[in-house]
PDB file of C-alpha atoms in Angstrom:
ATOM      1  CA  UNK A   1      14.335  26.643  -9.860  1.00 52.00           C
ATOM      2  CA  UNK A   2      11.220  26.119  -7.438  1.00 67.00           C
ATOM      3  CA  UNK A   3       9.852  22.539  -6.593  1.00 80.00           C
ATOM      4  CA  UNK A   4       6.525  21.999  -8.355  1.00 93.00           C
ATOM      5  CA  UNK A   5       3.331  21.918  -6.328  1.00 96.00           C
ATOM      6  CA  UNK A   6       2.236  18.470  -6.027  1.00 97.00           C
ATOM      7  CA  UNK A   7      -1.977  18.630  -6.409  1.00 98.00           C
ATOM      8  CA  UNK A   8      -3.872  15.721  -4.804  1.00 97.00           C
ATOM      9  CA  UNK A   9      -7.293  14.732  -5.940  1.00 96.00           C
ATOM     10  CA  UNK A  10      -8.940  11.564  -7.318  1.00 94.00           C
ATOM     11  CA  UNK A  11     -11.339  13.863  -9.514  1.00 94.00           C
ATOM     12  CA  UNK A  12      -9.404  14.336 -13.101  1.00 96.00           C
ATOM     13  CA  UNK A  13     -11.742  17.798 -13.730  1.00 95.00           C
ATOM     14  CA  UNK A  14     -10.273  18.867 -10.236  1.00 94.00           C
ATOM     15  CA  UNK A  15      -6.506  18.292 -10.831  1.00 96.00           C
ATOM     16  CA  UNK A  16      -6.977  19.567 -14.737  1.00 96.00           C
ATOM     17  CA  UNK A  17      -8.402  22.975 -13.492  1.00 96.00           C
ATOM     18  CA  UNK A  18      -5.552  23.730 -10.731  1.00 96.00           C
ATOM     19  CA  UNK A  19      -3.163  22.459 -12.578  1.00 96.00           C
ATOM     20  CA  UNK A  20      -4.190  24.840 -15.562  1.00 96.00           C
ATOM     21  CA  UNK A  21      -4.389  28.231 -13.309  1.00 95.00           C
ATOM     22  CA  UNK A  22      -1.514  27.384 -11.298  1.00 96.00           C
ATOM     23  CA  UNK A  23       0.670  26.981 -14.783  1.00 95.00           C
ATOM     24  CA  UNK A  24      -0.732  30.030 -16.022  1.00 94.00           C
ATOM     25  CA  UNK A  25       0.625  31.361 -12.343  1.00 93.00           C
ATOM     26  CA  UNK A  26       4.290  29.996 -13.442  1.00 92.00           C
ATOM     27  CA  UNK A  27       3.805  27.133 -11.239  1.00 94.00           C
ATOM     28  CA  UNK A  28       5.123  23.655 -11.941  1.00 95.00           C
ATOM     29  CA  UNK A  29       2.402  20.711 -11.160  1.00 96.00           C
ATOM     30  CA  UNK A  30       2.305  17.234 -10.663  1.00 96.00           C
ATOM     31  CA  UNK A  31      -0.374  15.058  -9.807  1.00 97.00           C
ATOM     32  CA  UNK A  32      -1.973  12.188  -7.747  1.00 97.00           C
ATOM     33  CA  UNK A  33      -5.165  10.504  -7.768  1.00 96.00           C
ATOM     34  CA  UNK A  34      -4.317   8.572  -4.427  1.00 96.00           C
ATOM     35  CA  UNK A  35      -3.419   9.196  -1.520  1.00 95.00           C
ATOM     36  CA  UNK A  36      -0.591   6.186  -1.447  1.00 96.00           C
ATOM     37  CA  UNK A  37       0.588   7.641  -4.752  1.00 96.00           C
ATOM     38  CA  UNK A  38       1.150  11.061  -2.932  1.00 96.00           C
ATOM     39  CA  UNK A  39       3.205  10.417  -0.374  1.00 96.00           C
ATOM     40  CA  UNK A  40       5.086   7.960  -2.885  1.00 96.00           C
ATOM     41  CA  UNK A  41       5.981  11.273  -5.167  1.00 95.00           C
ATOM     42  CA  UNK A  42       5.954  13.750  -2.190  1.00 95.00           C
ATOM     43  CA  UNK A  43       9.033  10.856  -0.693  1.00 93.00           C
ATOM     44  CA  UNK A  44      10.798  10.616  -4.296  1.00 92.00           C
ATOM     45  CA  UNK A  45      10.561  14.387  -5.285  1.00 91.00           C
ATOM     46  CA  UNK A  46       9.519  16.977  -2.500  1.00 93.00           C
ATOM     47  CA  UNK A  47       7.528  19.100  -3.825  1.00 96.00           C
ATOM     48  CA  UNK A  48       7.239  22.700  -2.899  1.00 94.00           C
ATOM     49  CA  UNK A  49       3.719  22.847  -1.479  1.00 96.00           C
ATOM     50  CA  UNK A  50       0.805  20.085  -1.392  1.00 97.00           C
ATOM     51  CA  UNK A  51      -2.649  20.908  -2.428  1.00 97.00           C
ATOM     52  CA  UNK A  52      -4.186  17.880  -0.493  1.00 95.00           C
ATOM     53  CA  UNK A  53      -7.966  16.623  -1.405  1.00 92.00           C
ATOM     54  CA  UNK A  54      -9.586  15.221   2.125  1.00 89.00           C
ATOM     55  CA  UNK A  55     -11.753  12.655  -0.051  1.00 88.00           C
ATOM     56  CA  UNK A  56      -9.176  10.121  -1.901  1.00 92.00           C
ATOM     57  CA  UNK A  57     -10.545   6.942  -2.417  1.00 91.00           C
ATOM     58  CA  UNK A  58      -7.416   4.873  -0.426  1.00 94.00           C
ATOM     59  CA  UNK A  59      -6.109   6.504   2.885  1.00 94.00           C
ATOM     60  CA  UNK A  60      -7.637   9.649   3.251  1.00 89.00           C
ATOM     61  CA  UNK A  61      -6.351  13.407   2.910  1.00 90.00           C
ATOM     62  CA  UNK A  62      -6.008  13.522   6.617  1.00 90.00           C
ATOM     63  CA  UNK A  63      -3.810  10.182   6.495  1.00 93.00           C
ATOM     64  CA  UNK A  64      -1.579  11.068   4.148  1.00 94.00           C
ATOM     65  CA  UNK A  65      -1.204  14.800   6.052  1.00 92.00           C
ATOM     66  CA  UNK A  66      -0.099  12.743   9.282  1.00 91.00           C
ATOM     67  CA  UNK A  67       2.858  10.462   6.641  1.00 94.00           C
ATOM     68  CA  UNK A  68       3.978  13.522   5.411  1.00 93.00           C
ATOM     69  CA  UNK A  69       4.508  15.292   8.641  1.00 89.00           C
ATOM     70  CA  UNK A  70       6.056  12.214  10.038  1.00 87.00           C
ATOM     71  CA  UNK A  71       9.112  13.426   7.828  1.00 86.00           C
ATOM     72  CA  UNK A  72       8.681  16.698   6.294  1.00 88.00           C
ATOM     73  CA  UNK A  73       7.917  20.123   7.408  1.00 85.00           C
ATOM     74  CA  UNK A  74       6.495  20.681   3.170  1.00 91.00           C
ATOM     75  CA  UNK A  75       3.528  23.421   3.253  1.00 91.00           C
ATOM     76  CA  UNK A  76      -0.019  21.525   3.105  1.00 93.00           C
ATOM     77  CA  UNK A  77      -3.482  23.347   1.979  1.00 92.00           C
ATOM     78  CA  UNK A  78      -5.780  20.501   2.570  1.00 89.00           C
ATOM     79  CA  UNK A  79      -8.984  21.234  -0.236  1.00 88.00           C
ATOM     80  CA  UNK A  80     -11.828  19.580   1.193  1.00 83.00           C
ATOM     81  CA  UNK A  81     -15.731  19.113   0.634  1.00 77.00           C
ATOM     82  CA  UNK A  82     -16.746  17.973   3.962  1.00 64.00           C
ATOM     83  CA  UNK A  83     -18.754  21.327   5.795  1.00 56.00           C
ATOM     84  CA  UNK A  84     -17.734  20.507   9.110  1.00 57.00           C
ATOM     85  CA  UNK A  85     -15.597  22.540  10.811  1.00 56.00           C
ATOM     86  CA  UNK A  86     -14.563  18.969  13.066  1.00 53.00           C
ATOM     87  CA  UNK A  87     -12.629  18.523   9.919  1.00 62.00           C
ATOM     88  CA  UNK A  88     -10.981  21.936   8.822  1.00 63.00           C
ATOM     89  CA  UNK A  89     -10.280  21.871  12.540  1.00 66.00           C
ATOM     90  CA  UNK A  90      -8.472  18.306  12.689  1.00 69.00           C
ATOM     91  CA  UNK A  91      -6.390  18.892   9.300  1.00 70.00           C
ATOM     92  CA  UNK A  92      -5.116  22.312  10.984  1.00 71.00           C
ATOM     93  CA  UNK A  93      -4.223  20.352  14.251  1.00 73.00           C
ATOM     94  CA  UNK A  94      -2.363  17.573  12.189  1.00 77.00           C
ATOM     95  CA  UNK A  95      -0.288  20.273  10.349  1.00 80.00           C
ATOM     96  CA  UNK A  96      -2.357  21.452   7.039  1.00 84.00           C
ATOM     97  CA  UNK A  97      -1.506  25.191   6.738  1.00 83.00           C
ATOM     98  CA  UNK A  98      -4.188  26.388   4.920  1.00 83.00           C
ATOM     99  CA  UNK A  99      -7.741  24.780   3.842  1.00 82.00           C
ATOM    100  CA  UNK A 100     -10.376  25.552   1.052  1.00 85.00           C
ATOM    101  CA  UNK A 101     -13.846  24.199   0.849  1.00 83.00           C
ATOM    102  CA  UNK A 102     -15.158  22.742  -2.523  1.00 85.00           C
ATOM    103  CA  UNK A 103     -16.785  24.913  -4.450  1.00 86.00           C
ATOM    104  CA  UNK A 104     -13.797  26.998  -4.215  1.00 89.00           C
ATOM    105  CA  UNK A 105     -12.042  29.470  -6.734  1.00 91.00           C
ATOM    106  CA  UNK A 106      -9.016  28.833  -8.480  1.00 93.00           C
ATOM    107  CA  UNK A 107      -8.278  32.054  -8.264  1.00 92.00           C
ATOM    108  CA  UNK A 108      -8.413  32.165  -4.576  1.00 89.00           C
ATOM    109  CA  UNK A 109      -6.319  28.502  -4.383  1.00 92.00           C
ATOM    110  CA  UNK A 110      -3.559  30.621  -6.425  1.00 93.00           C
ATOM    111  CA  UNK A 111      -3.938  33.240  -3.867  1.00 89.00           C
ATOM    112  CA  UNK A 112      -3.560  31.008  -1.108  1.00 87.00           C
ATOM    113  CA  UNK A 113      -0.597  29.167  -2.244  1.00 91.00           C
ATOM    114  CA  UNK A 114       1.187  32.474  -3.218  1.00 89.00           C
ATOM    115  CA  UNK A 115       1.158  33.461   0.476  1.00 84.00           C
ATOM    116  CA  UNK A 116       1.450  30.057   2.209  1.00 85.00           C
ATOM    117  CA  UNK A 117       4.696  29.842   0.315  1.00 87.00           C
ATOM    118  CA  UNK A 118       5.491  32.817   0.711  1.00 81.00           C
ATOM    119  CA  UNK A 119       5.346  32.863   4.406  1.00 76.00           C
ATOM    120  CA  UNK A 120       7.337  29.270   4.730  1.00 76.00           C
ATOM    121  CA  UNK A 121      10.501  31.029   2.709  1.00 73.00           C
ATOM    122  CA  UNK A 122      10.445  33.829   4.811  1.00 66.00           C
ATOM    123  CA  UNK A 123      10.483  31.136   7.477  1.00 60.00           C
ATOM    124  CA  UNK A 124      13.069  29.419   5.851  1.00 56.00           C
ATOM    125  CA  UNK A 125      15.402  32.050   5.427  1.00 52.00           C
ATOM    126  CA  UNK A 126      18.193  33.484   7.972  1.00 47.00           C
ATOM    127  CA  UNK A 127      16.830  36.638   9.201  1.00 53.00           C
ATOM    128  CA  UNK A 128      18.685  39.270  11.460  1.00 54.00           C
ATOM    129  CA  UNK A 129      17.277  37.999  15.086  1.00 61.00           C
ATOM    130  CA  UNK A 130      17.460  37.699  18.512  1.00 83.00           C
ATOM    131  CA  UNK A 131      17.520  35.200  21.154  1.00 89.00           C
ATOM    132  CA  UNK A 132      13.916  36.290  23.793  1.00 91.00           C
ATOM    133  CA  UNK A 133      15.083  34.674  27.171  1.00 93.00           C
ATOM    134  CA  UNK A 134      12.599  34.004  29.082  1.00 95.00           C
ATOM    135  CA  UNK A 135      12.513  32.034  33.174  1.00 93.00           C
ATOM    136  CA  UNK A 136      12.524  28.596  31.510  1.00 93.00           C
ATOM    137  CA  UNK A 137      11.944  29.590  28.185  1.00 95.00           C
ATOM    138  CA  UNK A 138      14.253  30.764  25.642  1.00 94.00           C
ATOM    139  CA  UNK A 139      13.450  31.543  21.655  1.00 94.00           C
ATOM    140  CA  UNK A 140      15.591  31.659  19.008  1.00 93.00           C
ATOM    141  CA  UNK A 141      14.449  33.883  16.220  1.00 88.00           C
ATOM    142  CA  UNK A 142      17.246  33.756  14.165  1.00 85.00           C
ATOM    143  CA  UNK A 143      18.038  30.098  14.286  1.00 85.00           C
ATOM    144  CA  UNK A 144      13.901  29.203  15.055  1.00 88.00           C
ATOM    145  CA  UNK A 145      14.903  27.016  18.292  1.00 91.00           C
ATOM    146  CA  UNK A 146      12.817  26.618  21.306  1.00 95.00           C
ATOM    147  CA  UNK A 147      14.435  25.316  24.648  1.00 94.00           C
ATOM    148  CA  UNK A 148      12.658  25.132  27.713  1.00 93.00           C
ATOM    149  CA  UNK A 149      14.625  23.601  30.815  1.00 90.00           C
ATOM    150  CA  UNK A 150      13.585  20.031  29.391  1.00 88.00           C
ATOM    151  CA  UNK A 151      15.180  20.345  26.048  1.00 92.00           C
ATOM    152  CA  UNK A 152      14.327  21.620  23.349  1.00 93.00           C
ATOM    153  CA  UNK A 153      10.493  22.058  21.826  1.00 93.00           C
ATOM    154  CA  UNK A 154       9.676  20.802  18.036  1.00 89.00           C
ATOM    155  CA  UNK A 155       7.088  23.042  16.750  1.00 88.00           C
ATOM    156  CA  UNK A 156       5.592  23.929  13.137  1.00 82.00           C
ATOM    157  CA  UNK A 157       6.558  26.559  11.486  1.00 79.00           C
ATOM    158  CA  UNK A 158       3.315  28.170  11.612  1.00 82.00           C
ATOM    159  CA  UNK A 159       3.463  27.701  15.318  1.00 88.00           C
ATOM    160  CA  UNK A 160       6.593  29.154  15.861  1.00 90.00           C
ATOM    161  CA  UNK A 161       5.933  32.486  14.547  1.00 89.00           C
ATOM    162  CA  UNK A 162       2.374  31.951  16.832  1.00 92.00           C
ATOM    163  CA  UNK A 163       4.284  32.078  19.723  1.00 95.00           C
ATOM    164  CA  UNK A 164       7.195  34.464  18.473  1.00 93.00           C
ATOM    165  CA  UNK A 165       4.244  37.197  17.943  1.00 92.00           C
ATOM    166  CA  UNK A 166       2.904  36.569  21.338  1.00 95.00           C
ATOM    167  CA  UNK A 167       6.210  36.469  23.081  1.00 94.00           C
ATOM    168  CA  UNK A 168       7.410  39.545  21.539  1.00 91.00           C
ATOM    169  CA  UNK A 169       5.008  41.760  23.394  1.00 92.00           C
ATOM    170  CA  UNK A 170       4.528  39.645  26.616  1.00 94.00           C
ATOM    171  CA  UNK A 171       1.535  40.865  28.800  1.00 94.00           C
ATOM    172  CA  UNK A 172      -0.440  42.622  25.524  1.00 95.00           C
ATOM    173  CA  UNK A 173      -3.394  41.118  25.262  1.00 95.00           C
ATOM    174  CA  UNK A 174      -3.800  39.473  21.525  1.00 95.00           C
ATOM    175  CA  UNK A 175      -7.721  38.876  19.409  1.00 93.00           C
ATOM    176  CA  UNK A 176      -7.833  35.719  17.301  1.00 90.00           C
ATOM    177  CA  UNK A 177      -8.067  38.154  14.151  1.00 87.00           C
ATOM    178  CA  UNK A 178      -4.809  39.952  15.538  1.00 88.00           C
ATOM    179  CA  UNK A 179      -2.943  37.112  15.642  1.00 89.00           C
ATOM    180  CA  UNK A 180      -4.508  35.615  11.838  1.00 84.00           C
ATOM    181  CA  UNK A 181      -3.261  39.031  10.581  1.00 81.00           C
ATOM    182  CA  UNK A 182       0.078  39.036  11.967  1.00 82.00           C
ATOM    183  CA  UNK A 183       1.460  35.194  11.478  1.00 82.00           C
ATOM    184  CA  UNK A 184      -0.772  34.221   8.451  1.00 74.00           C
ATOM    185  CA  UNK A 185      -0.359  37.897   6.971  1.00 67.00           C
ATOM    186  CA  UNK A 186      -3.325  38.033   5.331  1.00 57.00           C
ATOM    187  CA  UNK A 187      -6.932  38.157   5.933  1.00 52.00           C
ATOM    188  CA  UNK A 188      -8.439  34.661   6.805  1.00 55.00           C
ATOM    189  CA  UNK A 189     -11.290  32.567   5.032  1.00 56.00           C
ATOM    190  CA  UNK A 190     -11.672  30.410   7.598  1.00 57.00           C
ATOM    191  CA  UNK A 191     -12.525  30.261  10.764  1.00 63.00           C
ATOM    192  CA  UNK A 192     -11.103  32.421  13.535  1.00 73.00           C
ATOM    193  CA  UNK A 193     -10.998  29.599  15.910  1.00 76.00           C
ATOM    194  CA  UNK A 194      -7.798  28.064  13.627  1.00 80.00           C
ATOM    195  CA  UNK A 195      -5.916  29.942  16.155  1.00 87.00           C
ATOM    196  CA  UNK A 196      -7.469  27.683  19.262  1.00 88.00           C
ATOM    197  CA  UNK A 197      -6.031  24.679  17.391  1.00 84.00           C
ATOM    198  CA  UNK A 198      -2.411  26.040  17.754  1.00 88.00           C
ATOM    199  CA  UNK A 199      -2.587  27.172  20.731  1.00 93.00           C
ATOM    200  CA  UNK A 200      -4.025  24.117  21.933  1.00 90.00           C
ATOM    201  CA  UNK A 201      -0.677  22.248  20.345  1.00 88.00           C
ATOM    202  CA  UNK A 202       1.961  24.989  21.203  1.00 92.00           C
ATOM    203  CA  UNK A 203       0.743  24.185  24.954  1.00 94.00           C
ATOM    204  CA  UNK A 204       1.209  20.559  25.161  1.00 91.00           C
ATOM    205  CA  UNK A 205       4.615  20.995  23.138  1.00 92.00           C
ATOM    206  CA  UNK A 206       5.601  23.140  25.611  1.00 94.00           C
ATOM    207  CA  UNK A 207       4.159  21.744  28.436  1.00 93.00           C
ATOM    208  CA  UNK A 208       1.477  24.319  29.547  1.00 94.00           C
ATOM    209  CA  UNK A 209      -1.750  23.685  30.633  1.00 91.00           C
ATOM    210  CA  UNK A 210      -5.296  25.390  29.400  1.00 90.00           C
ATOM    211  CA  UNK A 211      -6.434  25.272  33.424  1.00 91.00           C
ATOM    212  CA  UNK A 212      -2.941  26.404  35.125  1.00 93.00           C
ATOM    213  CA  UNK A 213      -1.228  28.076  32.427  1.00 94.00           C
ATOM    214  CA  UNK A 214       2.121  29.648  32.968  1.00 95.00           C
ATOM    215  CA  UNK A 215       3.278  30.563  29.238  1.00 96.00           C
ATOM    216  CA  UNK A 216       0.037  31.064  27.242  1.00 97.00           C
ATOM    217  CA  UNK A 217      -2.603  32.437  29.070  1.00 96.00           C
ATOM    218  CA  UNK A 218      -6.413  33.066  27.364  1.00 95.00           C
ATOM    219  CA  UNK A 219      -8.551  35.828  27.801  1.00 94.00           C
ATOM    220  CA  UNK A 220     -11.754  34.895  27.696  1.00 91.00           C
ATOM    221  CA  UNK A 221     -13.740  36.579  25.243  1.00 89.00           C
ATOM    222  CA  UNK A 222     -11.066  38.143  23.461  1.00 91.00           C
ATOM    223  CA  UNK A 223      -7.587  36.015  23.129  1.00 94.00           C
ATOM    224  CA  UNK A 224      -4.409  35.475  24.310  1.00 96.00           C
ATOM    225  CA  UNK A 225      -1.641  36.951  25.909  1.00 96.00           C
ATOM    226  CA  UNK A 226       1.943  35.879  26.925  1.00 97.00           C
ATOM    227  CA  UNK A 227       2.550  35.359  30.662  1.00 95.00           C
ATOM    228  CA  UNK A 228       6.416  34.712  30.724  1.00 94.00           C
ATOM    229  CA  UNK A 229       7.897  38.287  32.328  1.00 91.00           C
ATOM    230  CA  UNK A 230      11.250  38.430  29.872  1.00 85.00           C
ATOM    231  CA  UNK A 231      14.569  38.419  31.559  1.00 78.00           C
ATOM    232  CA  UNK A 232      16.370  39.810  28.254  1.00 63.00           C
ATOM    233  CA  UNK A 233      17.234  39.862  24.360  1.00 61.00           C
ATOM    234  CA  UNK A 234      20.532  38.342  23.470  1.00 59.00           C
TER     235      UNK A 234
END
């Protein structure tokens, strides 16, 4: 049986209405109205997927996003009312997966947390892979393991198939919307520059610079592109 999706929101009309399309959906639910109270029941009972209000009236979305990654790698659509992309920008750069903006559709929440989940089981799963060996560099598909000549590199599972797309075709030049298509697999809401938050991370994980890059390399105007030559697939 699948976890239930743990919906965070200190407005009762808010949590009523997910909960009551997500159900219809075949989801499980359970609830908090506070932020302390979420990472509480997200501690005792992982859930399967966090629908994560900004606005809570202790610590705020954004806090409890930060407590939960301190520990868990559970997927996290952050549901916010603040316009500013500063914000959808910093959730996505502390780990969210997904955002909506209030007024939103609860059709297009169940939407969204059909494919967020379904890309972290893929992720989750043993797939038939290979290891991309790079000077440096080496990827893991199969096991999802990064090692670089300093160790190995902790990144999100969002982030690792980032850099998995780009390193699979080194050299080919990739647009923001390319890359949304290919590792979120389905057509974005947001905004395209989502992408320029994980690249921005994947760099300082892996200990590349924006200035003098040597693994991720941006072409202005257009995107990225991987600058590692590959030495072979094991």
């Amino acid at each position: 049986m699948s976890r239930p999706i743990l919906v965070v929101d200190d407005e009762s009309a808010i949590r009523d209405l997910l909960r009551a399309y997500l159900e219809a959906d075949g989801f499980d639910v359970v609830e908090a109205a506070r932020g302390e109270d979420a990472v509480a029941r997200a501690s005792d009972a992982p859930p399967e997927l966090v629908l994560l209000d900004v606005g809570l009236p202790d610590i705020d979305g954004l806090e409890v996003l930060r407590r939960l990654r301190a520990s868990s790698d559970v997927p996290v659509i952050l549901v916010t009312a603040r316009a500013e992309e500063v914000d959808r920008l910093v959730g996505l750069s502390v780990g969210a997966d997904d955002y909506v903006t209030k007024p939103f559709s609860p059709r297009e929440v169940v939407a969204r947390v059909k494919t967020v989940l379904r890309r972290a089981r893929s992720a989750s799963s043993p797939q038939p892979g290979a290891v991309l060996a790079f000077p440096g560099l080496t990827i893991d598909l199969d096991r999802r393991e990064i090692g670089t000549d300093a160790g190995s590199v902790e990144l999100s599972a969002l982030e690792f198939d980032l850099l998995a797309a780009l390193a699979s075709a080194p050299g080919r030049v990739y647009s923001r919307a390319q890359l949304l298509e290919q590792v979120w697999g389905y057509d974005f809401y947001g905004d395209e520059r989502v992408v320029d938050v994980h690249i921005r991370s994947m760099r300082k994980a892996l200990g590349d610079s924006a200035t003098a890059p040597r693994v991720i390399g941006t072409v202005r105007g257009v995107g990225y592109k991987f600058l590692l030559a590959r030495e072979g697939i094991r």
